[in-house]
């Protein structure tokens, strides 16, 4: 897990991207503005360029539960990945970074 960066700046104190082999494969963050007493941590597993099934994301009461759920889903996703799918995800993420740089958005420079 690394702090999420938007426009080169850290997005917030409780906002993380999850990196695997140089590819962003998910995010875990505390959602601001959630009513007191409601679960306010979000987690999601997603490979660049692939749809995200509803079962690959959720809301929890704390970061530890998000990490646990993320790991369960990610272990299943990772077990089914081929080298070709990994390479395609890497290319998709790189193309996205190139587009952001072209537009002047430097957020992809340091995930």
CSV table of N, CA, C and O in Angstrom, one decimal:
chain,number,residue,atom,x,y,z
A,1,UNK,N,0.8,-1.2,0.0
A,1,UNK,CA,0.0,0.0,0.0
A,1,UNK,C,0.9,1.2,0.0
A,1,UNK,O,1.9,1.3,0.7
A,2,UNK,N,0.5,2.2,-0.8
A,2,UNK,CA,1.2,3.5,-0.9
A,2,UNK,C,0.1,4.6,-0.8
A,2,UNK,O,-1.0,4.4,-1.3
A,3,UNK,N,0.5,5.7,-0.3
A,3,UNK,CA,-0.4,6.9,-0.2
A,3,UNK,C,-0.9,7.2,-1.7
A,3,UNK,O,-0.1,7.2,-2.6
A,4,UNK,N,-2.2,7.5,-1.8
A,4,UNK,CA,-2.7,7.9,-3.1
A,4,UNK,C,-2.2,9.3,-3.4
A,4,UNK,O,-2.2,10.2,-2.5
A,5,UNK,N,-1.8,9.5,-4.7
A,5,UNK,CA,-1.3,10.9,-5.1
A,5,UNK,C,-2.3,11.4,-6.1
A,5,UNK,O,-2.6,10.7,-7.1
A,6,UNK,N,-2.7,12.6,-6.0
A,6,UNK,CA,-3.5,13.3,-7.0
A,6,UNK,C,-2.8,14.6,-7.3
A,6,UNK,O,-2.5,15.4,-6.4
A,7,UNK,N,-2.6,14.8,-8.6
A,7,UNK,CA,-1.8,16.0,-9.0
A,7,UNK,C,-0.5,16.1,-8.3
A,7,UNK,O,0.0,17.2,-8.1
A,8,UNK,N,0.1,14.9,-8.0
A,8,UNK,CA,1.4,14.9,-7.4
A,8,UNK,C,1.4,15.0,-5.9
A,8,UNK,O,2.4,14.9,-5.2
A,9,UNK,N,0.3,15.4,-5.3
A,9,UNK,CA,0.2,15.6,-3.8
A,9,UNK,C,-0.5,14.4,-3.2
A,9,UNK,O,-1.4,13.8,-3.8
A,10,UNK,N,-0.2,14.1,-2.0
A,10,UNK,CA,-0.8,13.0,-1.3
A,10,UNK,C,-2.3,13.4,-1.1
A,10,UNK,O,-2.6,14.5,-0.6
A,11,UNK,N,-3.2,12.5,-1.4
A,11,UNK,CA,-4.6,12.7,-1.5
A,11,UNK,C,-5.2,13.0,-0.1
A,11,UNK,O,-6.1,13.8,0.1
A,12,UNK,N,-4.7,12.2,0.9
A,12,UNK,CA,-5.3,12.4,2.3
A,12,UNK,C,-4.6,11.4,3.2
A,12,UNK,O,-3.8,10.5,2.7
A,13,UNK,N,-4.8,11.6,4.5
A,13,UNK,CA,-4.0,10.8,5.4
A,13,UNK,C,-4.5,9.3,5.4
A,13,UNK,O,-3.7,8.4,5.9
A,14,UNK,N,-5.6,9.0,5.0
A,14,UNK,CA,-6.2,7.6,5.0
A,14,UNK,C,-6.7,7.2,3.6
A,14,UNK,O,-7.8,6.8,3.4
A,15,UNK,N,-5.8,7.4,2.6
A,15,UNK,CA,-6.1,7.1,1.2
A,15,UNK,C,-4.9,6.4,0.6
A,15,UNK,O,-3.9,7.0,0.5
A,16,UNK,N,-5.1,5.1,0.2
A,16,UNK,CA,-4.0,4.3,-0.3
A,16,UNK,C,-4.3,3.6,-1.6
A,16,UNK,O,-5.5,3.1,-1.8
A,17,UNK,N,-3.3,3.4,-2.4
A,17,UNK,CA,-3.4,2.6,-3.6
A,17,UNK,C,-2.7,1.3,-3.2
A,17,UNK,O,-1.7,1.3,-2.4
A,18,UNK,N,-3.1,0.2,-3.8
A,18,UNK,CA,-2.4,-1.1,-3.6
A,18,UNK,C,-1.7,-1.4,-4.9
A,18,UNK,O,-2.3,-1.4,-6.0
A,19,UNK,N,-0.4,-1.7,-4.9
A,19,UNK,CA,0.5,-1.9,-6.0
A,19,UNK,C,1.0,-3.4,-6.0
A,19,UNK,O,1.4,-3.9,-5.0
A,20,UNK,N,0.9,-4.0,-7.2
A,20,UNK,CA,1.4,-5.4,-7.3
A,20,UNK,C,2.2,-5.4,-8.6
A,20,UNK,O,1.7,-5.0,-9.7
A,21,UNK,N,3.5,-5.7,-8.5
A,21,UNK,CA,4.3,-5.8,-9.7
A,21,UNK,C,4.3,-4.5,-10.5
A,21,UNK,O,4.3,-4.5,-11.8
A,22,UNK,N,4.2,-3.4,-9.9
A,22,UNK,CA,4.2,-2.1,-10.5
A,22,UNK,C,2.9,-1.7,-11.1
A,22,UNK,O,2.8,-0.7,-11.8
A,23,UNK,N,1.8,-2.5,-10.8
A,23,UNK,CA,0.5,-2.2,-11.4
A,23,UNK,C,-0.4,-1.8,-10.2
A,23,UNK,O,-0.4,-2.5,-9.2
A,24,UNK,N,-1.2,-0.8,-10.4
A,24,UNK,CA,-2.2,-0.4,-9.3
A,24,UNK,C,-3.4,-1.4,-9.4
A,24,UNK,O,-4.0,-1.5,-10.5
A,25,UNK,N,-3.6,-2.2,-8.4
A,25,UNK,CA,-4.6,-3.2,-8.4
A,25,UNK,C,-5.8,-2.9,-7.5
A,25,UNK,O,-6.7,-3.8,-7.3
A,26,UNK,N,-5.7,-1.8,-6.8
A,26,UNK,CA,-6.8,-1.5,-5.9
A,26,UNK,C,-6.6,-0.3,-5.1
A,26,UNK,O,-5.6,0.4,-5.2
A,27,UNK,N,-7.6,0.0,-4.2
A,27,UNK,CA,-7.5,1.2,-3.4
A,27,UNK,C,-8.2,0.9,-2.1
A,27,UNK,O,-9.2,0.2,-2.0
A,28,UNK,N,-7.7,1.5,-1.0
A,28,UNK,CA,-8.3,1.4,0.3
A,28,UNK,C,-8.3,2.9,0.8
A,28,UNK,O,-7.3,3.5,0.8
A,29,UNK,N,-9.5,3.4,1.3
A,29,UNK,CA,-9.5,4.7,1.7
A,29,UNK,C,-10.7,5.0,2.7
A,29,UNK,O,-11.7,4.3,2.7
A,30,UNK,N,-10.4,5.9,3.6
A,30,UNK,CA,-11.5,6.4,4.5
A,30,UNK,C,-12.3,7.5,3.8
A,30,UNK,O,-11.7,8.4,3.3
A,31,UNK,N,-13.6,7.3,3.7
A,31,UNK,CA,-14.4,8.2,3.0
A,31,UNK,C,-14.9,9.4,3.9
A,31,UNK,O,-15.5,9.2,4.9
A,32,UNK,N,-14.5,10.6,3.5
A,32,UNK,CA,-14.9,11.7,4.3
A,32,UNK,C,-16.4,12.0,4.2
A,32,UNK,O,-17.0,11.6,3.2
A,33,UNK,N,-17.0,12.6,5.1
A,33,UNK,CA,-18.4,13.0,5.1
A,33,UNK,C,-19.4,11.9,5.4
A,33,UNK,O,-20.6,12.2,5.3
A,34,UNK,N,-18.9,10.8,5.8
A,34,UNK,CA,-19.8,9.7,6.2
A,34,UNK,C,-20.4,10.0,7.6
A,34,UNK,O,-19.7,10.4,8.5
A,35,UNK,N,-21.7,9.8,7.8
A,35,UNK,CA,-22.3,10.1,9.1
A,35,UNK,C,-21.6,9.3,10.2
A,35,UNK,O,-21.2,8.2,10.0
A,36,UNK,N,-21.5,9.9,11.3
A,36,UNK,CA,-20.9,9.3,12.5
A,36,UNK,C,-21.6,8.0,12.8
A,36,UNK,O,-22.9,7.9,12.8
A,37,UNK,N,-20.9,7.0,13.1
A,37,UNK,CA,-21.4,5.7,13.4
A,37,UNK,C,-21.7,4.8,12.2
A,37,UNK,O,-22.0,3.6,12.4
A,38,UNK,N,-21.5,5.3,11.0
A,38,UNK,CA,-21.6,4.5,9.8
A,38,UNK,C,-20.3,4.0,9.3
A,38,UNK,O,-19.3,4.7,9.5
A,39,UNK,N,-20.2,2.8,8.7
A,39,UNK,CA,-18.9,2.4,8.2
A,39,UNK,C,-18.4,3.4,7.1
A,39,UNK,O,-19.2,3.8,6.3
A,40,UNK,N,-17.1,3.7,7.2
A,40,UNK,CA,-16.6,4.8,6.3
A,40,UNK,C,-15.3,4.4,5.7
A,40,UNK,O,-14.7,5.3,5.1
A,41,UNK,N,-14.9,3.1,5.7
A,41,UNK,CA,-13.7,2.7,4.9
A,41,UNK,C,-14.2,2.0,3.7
A,41,UNK,O,-15.0,1.1,3.8
A,42,UNK,N,-13.6,2.3,2.6
A,42,UNK,CA,-13.9,1.6,1.3
A,42,UNK,C,-12.6,0.8,0.8
A,42,UNK,O,-11.5,1.3,1.0
A,43,UNK,N,-12.9,-0.3,0.2
A,43,UNK,CA,-11.8,-1.1,-0.4
A,43,UNK,C,-12.3,-1.6,-1.8
A,43,UNK,O,-13.5,-1.7,-2.0
A,44,UNK,N,-11.4,-1.7,-2.7
A,44,UNK,CA,-11.7,-2.2,-4.0
A,44,UNK,C,-10.5,-2.8,-4.7
A,44,UNK,O,-9.4,-2.3,-4.6
A,45,UNK,N,-10.7,-4.0,-5.4
A,45,UNK,CA,-9.7,-4.6,-6.2
A,45,UNK,C,-10.1,-4.4,-7.6
A,45,UNK,O,-11.3,-4.7,-8.0
A,46,UNK,N,-9.2,-4.0,-8.4
A,46,UNK,CA,-9.5,-3.7,-9.8
A,46,UNK,C,-8.2,-3.7,-10.7
A,46,UNK,O,-7.3,-3.0,-10.3
A,47,UNK,N,-8.2,-4.5,-11.7
A,47,UNK,CA,-7.1,-4.4,-12.7
A,47,UNK,C,-7.4,-3.4,-13.7
A,47,UNK,O,-8.5,-3.3,-14.2
A,48,UNK,N,-6.4,-2.6,-14.1
A,48,UNK,CA,-6.6,-1.6,-15.2
A,48,UNK,C,-7.1,-2.2,-16.4
A,48,UNK,O,-6.6,-3.3,-16.9
A,49,UNK,N,-8.2,-1.6,-17.0
A,49,UNK,CA,-8.7,-2.1,-18.2
A,49,UNK,C,-9.7,-3.2,-18.1
A,49,UNK,O,-10.2,-3.7,-19.1
A,50,UNK,N,-10.0,-3.6,-16.9
A,50,UNK,CA,-11.0,-4.7,-16.7
A,50,UNK,C,-12.1,-4.2,-15.8
A,50,UNK,O,-12.0,-3.4,-14.9
A,51,UNK,N,-13.3,-4.8,-16.1
A,51,UNK,CA,-14.5,-4.4,-15.2
A,51,UNK,C,-14.3,-4.8,-13.8
A,51,UNK,O,-13.7,-5.9,-13.6
A,52,UNK,N,-14.9,-4.1,-12.9
A,52,UNK,CA,-14.8,-4.5,-11.5
A,52,UNK,C,-16.2,-5.1,-11.0
A,52,UNK,O,-17.1,-4.3,-10.9
A,53,UNK,N,-16.2,-6.4,-10.7
A,53,UNK,CA,-17.4,-7.0,-10.2
A,53,UNK,C,-17.8,-6.4,-8.9
A,53,UNK,O,-16.9,-6.0,-8.1
A,54,UNK,N,-19.1,-6.3,-8.5
A,54,UNK,CA,-19.5,-5.8,-7.3
A,54,UNK,C,-18.9,-6.5,-6.1
A,54,UNK,O,-18.6,-5.9,-5.0
A,55,UNK,N,-18.6,-7.8,-6.2
A,55,UNK,CA,-17.9,-8.5,-5.1
A,55,UNK,C,-16.5,-8.1,-4.9
A,55,UNK,O,-15.9,-8.6,-3.9
A,56,UNK,N,-15.9,-7.3,-5.7
A,56,UNK,CA,-14.5,-6.9,-5.6
A,56,UNK,C,-14.4,-5.5,-4.9
A,56,UNK,O,-13.4,-4.9,-5.1
A,57,UNK,N,-15.4,-5.1,-4.2
A,57,UNK,CA,-15.4,-3.8,-3.5
A,57,UNK,C,-16.4,-3.9,-2.3
A,57,UNK,O,-17.3,-4.7,-2.3
A,58,UNK,N,-16.1,-3.0,-1.4
A,58,UNK,CA,-17.0,-2.9,-0.2
A,58,UNK,C,-16.7,-1.9,0.7
A,58,UNK,O,-15.7,-1.1,0.6
A,59,UNK,N,-17.5,-1.8,1.8
A,59,UNK,CA,-17.4,-0.8,2.8
A,59,UNK,C,-17.2,-1.5,4.2
A,59,UNK,O,-17.9,-2.5,4.4
A,60,UNK,N,-16.3,-1.0,5.0
A,60,UNK,CA,-16.0,-1.6,6.3
A,60,UNK,C,-16.0,-0.5,7.4
A,60,UNK,O,-16.0,0.7,7.1
A,61,UNK,N,-15.9,-1.0,8.6
A,61,UNK,CA,-15.8,-0.1,9.7
A,61,UNK,C,-14.4,0.4,10.1
A,61,UNK,O,-14.2,1.4,10.7
A,62,UNK,N,-13.4,-0.4,9.6
A,62,UNK,CA,-12.0,0.0,9.9
A,62,UNK,C,-11.1,-0.5,8.8
A,62,UNK,O,-11.4,-1.3,8.0
A,63,UNK,N,-9.9,0.0,8.8
A,63,UNK,CA,-8.9,-0.3,7.8
A,63,UNK,C,-8.5,-1.7,7.8
A,63,UNK,O,-8.2,-2.4,6.8
A,64,UNK,N,-8.4,-2.3,9.0
A,64,UNK,CA,-7.9,-3.7,9.2
A,64,UNK,C,-8.9,-4.6,8.5
A,64,UNK,O,-8.5,-5.6,7.8
A,65,UNK,N,-10.2,-4.4,8.6
A,65,UNK,CA,-11.2,-5.2,7.9
A,65,UNK,C,-11.1,-5.0,6.4
A,65,UNK,O,-11.2,-6.0,5.6
A,66,UNK,N,-10.9,-3.8,6.0
A,66,UNK,CA,-10.7,-3.6,4.5
A,66,UNK,C,-9.5,-4.3,4.0
A,66,UNK,O,-9.6,-5.0,2.9
A,67,UNK,N,-8.4,-4.3,4.7
A,67,UNK,CA,-7.2,-5.0,4.3
A,67,UNK,C,-7.5,-6.5,4.2
A,67,UNK,O,-7.1,-7.2,3.2
A,68,UNK,N,-8.2,-7.1,5.2
A,68,UNK,CA,-8.5,-8.5,5.2
A,68,UNK,C,-9.3,-8.9,4.0
A,68,UNK,O,-9.0,-9.8,3.3
A,69,UNK,N,-10.4,-8.1,3.8
A,69,UNK,CA,-11.3,-8.4,2.6
A,69,UNK,C,-10.6,-8.2,1.3
A,69,UNK,O,-10.8,-9.0,0.4
A,70,UNK,N,-9.8,-7.2,1.2
A,70,UNK,CA,-9.0,-7.0,0.0
A,70,UNK,C,-8.1,-8.2,-0.3
A,70,UNK,O,-8.1,-8.7,-1.4
A,71,UNK,N,-7.4,-8.7,0.7
A,71,UNK,CA,-6.5,-9.8,0.5
A,71,UNK,C,-7.2,-11.1,0.1
A,71,UNK,O,-6.7,-11.8,-0.8
A,72,UNK,N,-8.4,-11.3,0.6
A,72,UNK,CA,-9.2,-12.5,0.2
A,72,UNK,C,-9.5,-12.4,-1.2
A,72,UNK,O,-9.3,-13.3,-2.0
A,73,UNK,N,-10.1,-11.2,-1.7
A,73,UNK,CA,-10.5,-11.1,-3.1
A,73,UNK,C,-9.3,-11.1,-4.0
A,73,UNK,O,-9.2,-11.8,-5.0
A,74,UNK,N,-8.2,-10.4,-3.6
A,74,UNK,CA,-7.0,-10.3,-4.4
A,74,UNK,C,-6.4,-11.6,-4.6
A,74,UNK,O,-5.9,-12.0,-5.7
A,75,UNK,N,-6.4,-12.5,-3.6
A,75,UNK,CA,-5.7,-13.8,-3.7
A,75,UNK,C,-6.5,-14.6,-4.8
A,75,UNK,O,-5.8,-15.3,-5.6
A,76,UNK,N,-7.8,-14.5,-4.9
A,76,UNK,CA,-8.5,-15.2,-5.9
A,76,UNK,C,-8.3,-14.6,-7.3
A,76,UNK,O,-8.1,-15.4,-8.3
A,77,UNK,N,-8.2,-13.3,-7.4
A,77,UNK,CA,-8.0,-12.7,-8.7
A,77,UNK,C,-6.6,-13.0,-9.2
A,77,UNK,O,-6.3,-13.4,-10.3
A,78,UNK,N,-5.6,-12.9,-8.3
A,78,UNK,CA,-4.2,-13.1,-8.6
A,78,UNK,C,-4.0,-14.6,-9.1
A,78,UNK,O,-3.2,-14.8,-10.0
A,79,UNK,N,-4.6,-15.5,-8.4
A,79,UNK,CA,-4.5,-16.9,-8.8
A,79,UNK,C,-4.9,-17.2,-10.2
A,79,UNK,O,-4.4,-18.1,-10.9
A,80,UNK,N,-5.9,-16.4,-10.7
A,80,UNK,CA,-6.4,-16.6,-12.0
A,80,UNK,C,-5.7,-15.8,-13.1
A,80,UNK,O,-6.1,-15.9,-14.3
A,81,UNK,N,-4.8,-15.0,-12.8
A,81,UNK,CA,-4.1,-14.1,-13.7
A,81,UNK,C,-3.1,-14.9,-14.6
A,81,UNK,O,-2.3,-15.6,-14.1
A,82,UNK,N,-3.2,-14.6,-15.9
A,82,UNK,CA,-2.2,-15.1,-16.8
A,82,UNK,C,-1.1,-14.0,-17.0
A,82,UNK,O,-1.3,-12.9,-16.7
A,83,UNK,N,0.0,-14.4,-17.6
A,83,UNK,CA,1.0,-13.4,-17.9
A,83,UNK,C,0.5,-12.4,-18.9
A,83,UNK,O,0.8,-11.2,-18.8
A,84,UNK,N,-0.3,-12.9,-19.8
A,84,UNK,CA,-0.9,-12.0,-20.8
A,84,UNK,C,-1.8,-11.0,-20.2
A,84,UNK,O,-1.8,-9.8,-20.6
A,85,UNK,N,-2.7,-11.4,-19.2
A,85,UNK,CA,-3.6,-10.5,-18.6
A,85,UNK,C,-2.8,-9.5,-17.8
A,85,UNK,O,-3.1,-8.3,-17.7
A,86,UNK,N,-1.7,-9.9,-17.1
A,86,UNK,CA,-0.9,-9.0,-16.3
A,86,UNK,C,-0.2,-8.0,-17.3
A,86,UNK,O,-0.2,-6.8,-17.0
A,87,UNK,N,0.3,-8.4,-18.4
A,87,UNK,CA,0.9,-7.5,-19.4
A,87,UNK,C,-0.1,-6.5,-19.9
A,87,UNK,O,0.2,-5.3,-20.1
A,88,UNK,N,-1.3,-7.0,-20.2
A,88,UNK,CA,-2.3,-6.1,-20.7
A,88,UNK,C,-2.7,-5.0,-19.7
A,88,UNK,O,-2.9,-3.9,-20.0
A,89,UNK,N,-2.8,-5.4,-18.4
A,89,UNK,CA,-3.1,-4.5,-17.3
A,89,UNK,C,-2.0,-3.4,-17.2
A,89,UNK,O,-2.3,-2.2,-17.1
A,90,UNK,N,-0.8,-3.9,-17.3
A,90,UNK,CA,0.4,-3.0,-17.2
A,90,UNK,C,0.3,-2.0,-18.4
A,90,UNK,O,0.5,-0.8,-18.2
A,91,UNK,N,0.1,-2.5,-19.6
A,91,UNK,CA,0.0,-1.6,-20.8
A,91,UNK,C,-1.1,-0.6,-20.6
A,91,UNK,O,-1.0,0.6,-20.9
A,92,UNK,N,-2.3,-1.0,-20.1
A,92,UNK,CA,-3.4,-0.1,-19.9
A,92,UNK,C,-3.1,1.0,-18.9
A,92,UNK,O,-3.4,2.1,-19.2
A,93,UNK,N,-2.4,0.6,-17.8
A,93,UNK,CA,-2.1,1.6,-16.8
A,93,UNK,C,-1.1,2.6,-17.4
A,93,UNK,O,-1.2,3.8,-17.1
A,94,UNK,N,-0.1,2.1,-18.1
A,94,UNK,CA,0.9,3.0,-18.7
A,94,UNK,C,0.3,3.9,-19.7
A,94,UNK,O,0.6,5.1,-19.7
A,95,UNK,N,-0.7,3.5,-20.5
A,95,UNK,CA,-1.3,4.4,-21.4
A,95,UNK,C,-2.1,5.4,-20.7
A,95,UNK,O,-2.1,6.6,-21.1
A,96,UNK,N,-2.8,5.0,-19.6
A,96,UNK,CA,-3.5,6.0,-18.8
A,96,UNK,C,-2.6,7.1,-18.2
A,96,UNK,O,-2.9,8.2,-18.2
A,97,UNK,N,-1.4,6.6,-17.8
A,97,UNK,CA,-0.4,7.6,-17.2
A,97,UNK,C,0.1,8.5,-18.3
A,97,UNK,O,0.3,9.7,-18.1
A,98,UNK,N,0.3,8.0,-19.5
A,98,UNK,CA,0.7,8.9,-20.6
A,98,UNK,C,-0.3,9.9,-20.9
A,98,UNK,O,0.0,11.1,-21.2
A,99,UNK,N,-1.6,9.5,-20.9
A,99,UNK,CA,-2.7,10.5,-21.2
A,99,UNK,C,-2.7,11.6,-20.1
A,99,UNK,O,-2.9,12.7,-20.4
A,100,UNK,N,-2.6,11.2,-18.9
A,100,UNK,CA,-2.6,12.1,-17.8
A,100,UNK,C,-1.4,13.1,-17.9
A,100,UNK,O,-1.6,14.3,-17.7
A,101,UNK,N,-0.3,12.6,-18.3
A,101,UNK,CA,0.9,13.5,-18.4
A,101,UNK,C,0.6,14.5,-19.6
A,101,UNK,O,1.0,15.7,-19.5
A,102,UNK,N,0.0,14.0,-20.7
A,102,UNK,CA,-0.3,14.8,-21.8
A,102,UNK,C,-1.2,16.0,-21.4
A,102,UNK,O,-1.1,17.1,-21.9
A,103,UNK,N,-2.2,15.6,-20.5
A,103,UNK,CA,-3.2,16.6,-20.1
A,103,UNK,C,-2.6,17.5,-19.0
A,103,UNK,O,-3.3,18.5,-18.5
A,104,UNK,N,-1.4,17.2,-18.5
A,104,UNK,CA,-0.8,18.0,-17.4
A,104,UNK,C,-1.1,17.5,-16.0
A,104,UNK,O,-0.7,18.1,-15.0
A,105,UNK,N,-1.7,16.3,-15.9
A,105,UNK,CA,-2.0,15.7,-14.6
A,105,UNK,C,-0.9,14.8,-14.3
A,105,UNK,O,-0.7,13.8,-14.9
A,106,UNK,N,-0.1,15.1,-13.2
A,106,UNK,CA,1.0,14.3,-12.9
A,106,UNK,C,0.8,13.3,-11.8
A,106,UNK,O,1.7,12.7,-11.2
A,107,UNK,N,-0.5,13.0,-11.5
A,107,UNK,CA,-0.8,12.1,-10.4
A,107,UNK,C,-0.3,10.7,-10.7
A,107,UNK,O,-0.1,9.9,-9.7
A,108,UNK,N,-0.1,10.3,-11.9
A,108,UNK,CA,0.3,8.9,-12.2
A,108,UNK,C,1.9,8.8,-12.0
A,108,UNK,O,2.4,7.7,-12.1
A,109,UNK,N,2.6,9.8,-11.8
A,109,UNK,CA,4.0,9.8,-11.7
A,109,UNK,C,4.5,8.9,-10.6
A,109,UNK,O,5.4,8.2,-10.7
A,110,UNK,N,3.8,9.0,-9.4
A,110,UNK,CA,4.2,8.3,-8.2
A,110,UNK,C,3.0,7.7,-7.6
A,110,UNK,O,2.3,8.4,-6.8
A,111,UNK,N,2.7,6.5,-7.9
A,111,UNK,CA,1.4,5.9,-7.3
A,111,UNK,C,1.5,5.7,-5.8
A,111,UNK,O,2.6,5.6,-5.3
